[in-house]
Structures are given as C-alpha cells and as structure tokens.
Amino acid sequence: FGVFGIDITIWFGRTKMCIHWSLSSLQCNLSMNGVMQGKTTLYQALIILNLFFSLWKNPYQGWYKCNIDAWIFASERKYGIGICIREDQWNCIATKTFHFSGILEPIGAKTCGLLHVLLLAKDLSLSNMTFEIDCKNIMEEVATNSTRISYFYLILSKCRDLLSTFPNSLVSFIGRQANIVAHSLARASISMLA
C-alpha cells in the first residue's frame, strides 16, 4: 500500500487544529474547529502551529486575565499604556488606553501600566486575576519585597499593596506574541494624544 498523506490533529483547550499534509502535492490543508482555513505548505503550517501555541490562552473557569503593555513615543516625549481584561470564555471585559507626557524607561512605563490595571480591576470589583506582562523583571520584582528607593520601586510598592487586596491573584510573564492585544492598544494610544 502507498502513503498518500499525513494527518496531524492537536487539541488545545476547546480548539481543534488539523493539518492534512498531502505527500503527492506537498500541500497542507489547515483547519481549526472543523473550519477549513486554507491550503499552505508544511513549513507554513508549522509556523502557524508555533504561533498558535505561543498566543494568548484563556484563563481557568471563573478567572480573569489582564494583559498590560506600554509603548514609548520618544519623539513626542510621551508614553502610552494598553490594557485588556478578558474572562474565561475569551470575552473582553474592558480595554483601556492611557497616555502620559514624559519619558520613562520601558520597565517604568510597564510598571505604571500594572498600577493602572490594578486600579481598574479594583474599580470593577474583580477577583481571581492573572495579570500578564511581557517584562520578566517586573514579574520577579513584584514577587519580592525590595526596599530600593526610586520612582520604579515606589510604583512597585503600590502595585504590591494593591495586589494584596485581590483574592487569588498573580502577576505572570507572557511573551510579546501572546500580549499582542495590549501591545497594539499601547501603540494606538498615540492617536489619543492631543
């Protein structure tokens, strides 16, 4: 008997991704949840799979995920913050952008973003929160009780105080590919600058 193709099926949560690679045409049929997404090469299909598995993942049932990012507009001497809060069914609860005058290092701008999202989540009376940020230093610093004195650490101290008021909350690192919504909101905040 001859081999005419290879089928790859991967379940990720509630999403089923299927790739059928035809050995005769060297083309792949890619489908997600039974819906045909198109034809591609095996190489392109593997890139899509890689992107799919590095993308945002929904929180556990009853939890919320909040993504935070910042963007520095150096020529305007301003910075912007983008925030997106979603619940376990992928529905968006809130999106928000902020913009400020002045120049901060990216880590300082992202820390300001964390502070603003904590204040927003508190105003919305949310609990069971995962705050995702694409800066490992912030995630690690929030977990410690550093007593260094600087603008950055004063903001971190406020973040720690606010985090302690949220039952079942944590700050975690997420790659930029998975933080694309907050990243895009932060970049779009320039359009709101007057």
Tab-separated table of C-alpha atoms in Angstrom:
chain	number	residue	atom	x	y	z
A	1	PHE	CA	0.000	0.000	0.000
A	2	GLY	CA	1.108	3.587	-0.542
A	3	VAL	CA	1.164	6.510	1.872
A	4	PHE	CA	-0.774	9.469	0.430
A	5	GLY	CA	-0.736	11.888	3.333
A	6	ILE	CA	-0.109	12.592	6.964
A	7	ASP	CA	-2.745	13.873	9.356
A	8	ILE	CA	-1.876	15.880	12.452
A	9	THR	CA	-4.606	16.733	14.949
A	10	ILE	CA	-3.875	18.824	18.003
A	11	TRP	CA	-6.353	19.799	20.706
A	12	PHE	CA	-5.625	22.968	22.585
A	13	GLY	CA	-8.341	23.631	25.156
A	14	ARG	CA	-11.527	23.811	23.101
A	15	THR	CA	-9.730	24.400	19.825
A	16	LYS	CA	-9.017	21.539	17.453
A	17	MET	CA	-6.342	22.226	14.840
A	18	CYS	CA	-5.967	19.747	11.995
A	19	ILE	CA	-3.310	19.587	9.318
A	20	HIS	CA	-3.525	17.138	6.437
A	21	TRP	CA	-0.252	17.037	4.510
A	22	SER	CA	-0.602	15.523	1.060
A	23	LEU	CA	2.582	13.748	0.012
A	24	SER	CA	1.531	13.841	-3.641
A	25	SER	CA	1.052	17.633	-3.852
A	26	LEU	CA	3.238	18.629	-0.861
A	27	GLN	CA	0.402	20.935	0.224
A	28	CYS	CA	-1.311	21.131	3.619
A	29	ASN	CA	-4.967	21.657	4.341
A	30	LEU	CA	-5.266	23.560	7.605
A	31	SER	CA	-8.499	23.637	9.613
A	32	MET	CA	-9.457	24.897	13.055
A	33	ASN	CA	-12.557	23.509	14.810
A	34	GLY	CA	-13.623	21.876	11.552
A	35	VAL	CA	-13.474	25.087	9.518
A	36	MET	CA	-11.102	24.982	6.556
A	37	GLN	CA	-8.541	27.770	6.870
A	38	GLY	CA	-6.857	27.192	3.507
A	39	LYS	CA	-4.005	25.466	1.731
A	40	THR	CA	-0.410	26.036	2.714
A	41	THR	CA	2.979	24.375	2.655
A	42	LEU	CA	4.019	22.143	5.551
A	43	TYR	CA	6.599	24.753	6.592
A	44	GLN	CA	3.914	27.484	6.735
A	45	ALA	CA	1.563	25.172	8.632
A	46	LEU	CA	4.260	24.503	11.242
A	47	ILE	CA	4.850	28.263	11.610
A	48	ILE	CA	1.098	28.719	12.139
A	49	LEU	CA	1.143	25.963	14.773
A	50	ASN	CA	4.078	27.640	16.515
A	51	LEU	CA	2.265	30.986	16.537
A	52	PHE	CA	-0.950	29.327	17.701
A	53	PHE	CA	0.728	27.745	20.702
A	54	SER	CA	2.503	30.967	21.660
A	55	LEU	CA	-0.691	33.022	21.529
A	56	TRP	CA	-2.854	34.141	24.400
A	57	LYS	CA	-4.555	31.344	26.319
A	58	ASN	CA	-7.847	31.819	28.102
A	59	PRO	CA	-7.887	31.691	31.923
A	60	TYR	CA	-9.363	28.912	34.004
A	61	GLN	CA	-13.097	28.956	34.598
A	62	GLY	CA	-14.079	31.751	36.969
A	63	TRP	CA	-10.810	33.623	36.455
A	64	TYR	CA	-9.870	36.778	34.544
A	65	LYS	CA	-6.726	37.585	32.614
A	66	CYS	CA	-5.440	41.077	32.224
A	67	ASN	CA	-2.753	41.888	29.693
A	68	ILE	CA	-0.665	45.033	30.082
A	69	ASP	CA	1.855	46.704	27.793
A	70	ALA	CA	3.436	50.117	27.260
A	71	TRP	CA	4.880	51.976	24.311
A	72	ILE	CA	7.402	54.816	24.362
A	73	PHE	CA	6.835	57.647	21.843
A	74	ALA	CA	10.326	59.117	22.109
A	75	SER	CA	9.957	61.874	19.500
A	76	GLU	CA	6.780	63.118	21.213
A	77	ARG	CA	8.331	62.661	24.679
A	78	LYS	CA	5.285	60.651	25.782
A	79	TYR	CA	4.392	57.075	26.638
A	80	GLY	CA	1.211	55.066	26.332
A	81	ILE	CA	-0.272	52.097	28.145
A	82	GLY	CA	-2.632	49.437	26.781
A	83	ILE	CA	-4.797	47.182	28.945
A	84	CYS	CA	-7.140	44.320	28.049
A	85	ILE	CA	-9.145	42.286	30.595
A	86	ARG	CA	-10.792	39.052	29.406
A	87	GLU	CA	-12.762	36.317	31.120
A	88	ASP	CA	-12.618	32.546	30.735
A	89	GLN	CA	-14.893	32.449	27.662
A	90	TRP	CA	-12.481	34.827	25.821
A	91	ASN	CA	-14.953	37.722	26.145
A	92	CYS	CA	-13.422	41.126	26.671
A	93	ILE	CA	-14.472	42.772	29.948
A	94	ALA	CA	-12.544	46.015	29.449
A	95	THR	CA	-9.932	47.635	27.260
A	96	LYS	CA	-8.298	50.897	28.094
A	97	THR	CA	-5.504	53.107	26.880
A	98	PHE	CA	-3.669	55.802	28.793
A	99	HIS	CA	-1.108	58.307	27.613
A	100	PHE	CA	1.249	60.480	29.618
A	101	SER	CA	3.789	63.204	28.995
A	102	GLY	CA	7.382	62.473	29.833
A	103	ILE	CA	9.870	59.780	29.031
A	104	LEU	CA	10.265	56.644	31.101
A	105	GLU	CA	12.344	53.579	30.520
A	106	PRO	CA	10.134	50.754	29.155
A	107	ILE	CA	10.249	48.932	32.517
A	108	GLY	CA	8.966	52.068	34.296
A	109	ALA	CA	6.182	52.586	31.737
A	110	LYS	CA	5.095	48.942	32.028
A	111	THR	CA	5.127	49.190	35.826
A	112	CYS	CA	2.861	52.253	35.542
A	113	GLY	CA	0.640	50.091	33.321
A	114	LEU	CA	0.455	47.429	36.024
A	115	LEU	CA	-0.523	50.059	38.584
A	116	HIS	CA	-3.289	51.421	36.340
A	117	VAL	CA	-4.707	47.983	35.613
A	118	LEU	CA	-4.743	47.114	39.312
A	119	LEU	CA	-6.711	50.305	39.974
A	120	LEU	CA	-9.101	49.462	37.109
A	121	ALA	CA	-9.617	45.873	38.327
A	122	LYS	CA	-10.291	47.194	41.819
A	123	ASP	CA	-12.885	49.648	40.436
A	124	LEU	CA	-14.534	46.737	38.577
A	125	SER	CA	-14.515	44.621	41.802
A	126	LEU	CA	-12.766	41.727	40.042
A	127	SER	CA	-11.051	38.817	41.795
A	128	ASN	CA	-9.303	35.644	40.619
A	129	MET	CA	-6.984	37.683	38.425
A	130	THR	CA	-3.899	36.822	36.422
A	131	PHE	CA	-2.028	39.959	35.382
A	132	GLU	CA	0.155	39.171	32.370
A	133	ILE	CA	3.016	41.415	31.345
A	134	ASP	CA	5.836	40.898	28.850
A	135	CYS	CA	8.560	42.034	31.256
A	136	LYS	CA	10.107	39.317	33.413
A	137	ASN	CA	11.840	41.862	35.669
A	138	ILE	CA	8.512	43.344	36.765
A	139	MET	CA	7.043	39.914	37.460
A	140	GLU	CA	10.074	38.993	39.585
A	141	GLU	CA	10.210	42.352	41.399
A	142	VAL	CA	6.509	42.194	42.332
A	143	ALA	CA	7.166	38.846	44.000
A	144	THR	CA	9.995	40.246	46.167
A	145	ASN	CA	9.858	42.830	48.923
A	146	SER	CA	12.655	45.026	47.641
A	147	THR	CA	13.250	48.232	49.611
A	148	ARG	CA	15.258	50.122	46.992
A	149	ILE	CA	14.283	53.770	46.668
A	150	SER	CA	13.498	55.003	43.162
A	151	TYR	CA	10.476	56.021	41.129
A	152	PHE	CA	10.219	52.485	39.751
A	153	TYR	CA	10.278	50.855	43.198
A	154	LEU	CA	7.770	53.306	44.662
A	155	ILE	CA	5.313	52.292	41.932
A	156	LEU	CA	6.115	48.601	42.529
A	157	SER	CA	5.381	49.087	46.220
A	158	LYS	CA	1.941	50.500	45.351
A	159	CYS	CA	1.391	47.556	42.992
A	160	ARG	CA	2.273	45.074	45.759
A	161	ASP	CA	-0.131	46.808	48.159
A	162	LEU	CA	-2.960	46.690	45.612
A	163	LEU	CA	-2.232	43.059	44.682
A	164	SER	CA	-2.623	42.071	48.317
A	165	THR	CA	-6.266	43.250	48.149
A	166	PHE	CA	-7.114	40.792	45.356
A	167	PRO	CA	-8.030	37.282	46.446
A	168	ASN	CA	-6.350	34.696	44.212
A	169	SER	CA	-4.222	36.972	42.071
A	170	LEU	CA	-0.801	36.705	40.487
A	171	VAL	CA	1.480	38.503	38.072
A	172	SER	CA	2.952	36.336	35.344
A	173	PHE	CA	5.280	36.738	32.389
A	174	ILE	CA	3.923	36.373	28.872
A	175	GLY	CA	5.768	36.636	25.557
A	176	ARG	CA	5.070	39.567	23.256
A	177	GLN	CA	3.352	37.300	20.691
A	178	ALA	CA	0.741	36.408	23.308
A	179	ASN	CA	0.457	40.008	24.508
A	180	ILE	CA	-0.421	41.413	21.090
A	181	VAL	CA	-3.759	42.991	22.079
A	182	ALA	CA	-2.287	45.063	24.917
A	183	HIS	CA	0.749	45.818	22.758
A	184	SER	CA	-1.483	47.110	19.941
A	185	LEU	CA	-3.552	49.193	22.370
A	186	ALA	CA	-0.407	50.759	23.808
A	187	ARG	CA	0.828	51.657	20.316
A	188	ALA	CA	-2.615	53.042	19.385
A	189	SER	CA	-2.654	55.320	22.435
A	190	ILE	CA	-0.655	57.855	20.385
A	191	SER	CA	-3.800	58.540	18.345
A	192	MET	CA	-5.417	59.879	21.507
A	193	LEU	CA	-2.598	62.330	22.201
A	194	ALA	CA	-3.609	65.948	21.736
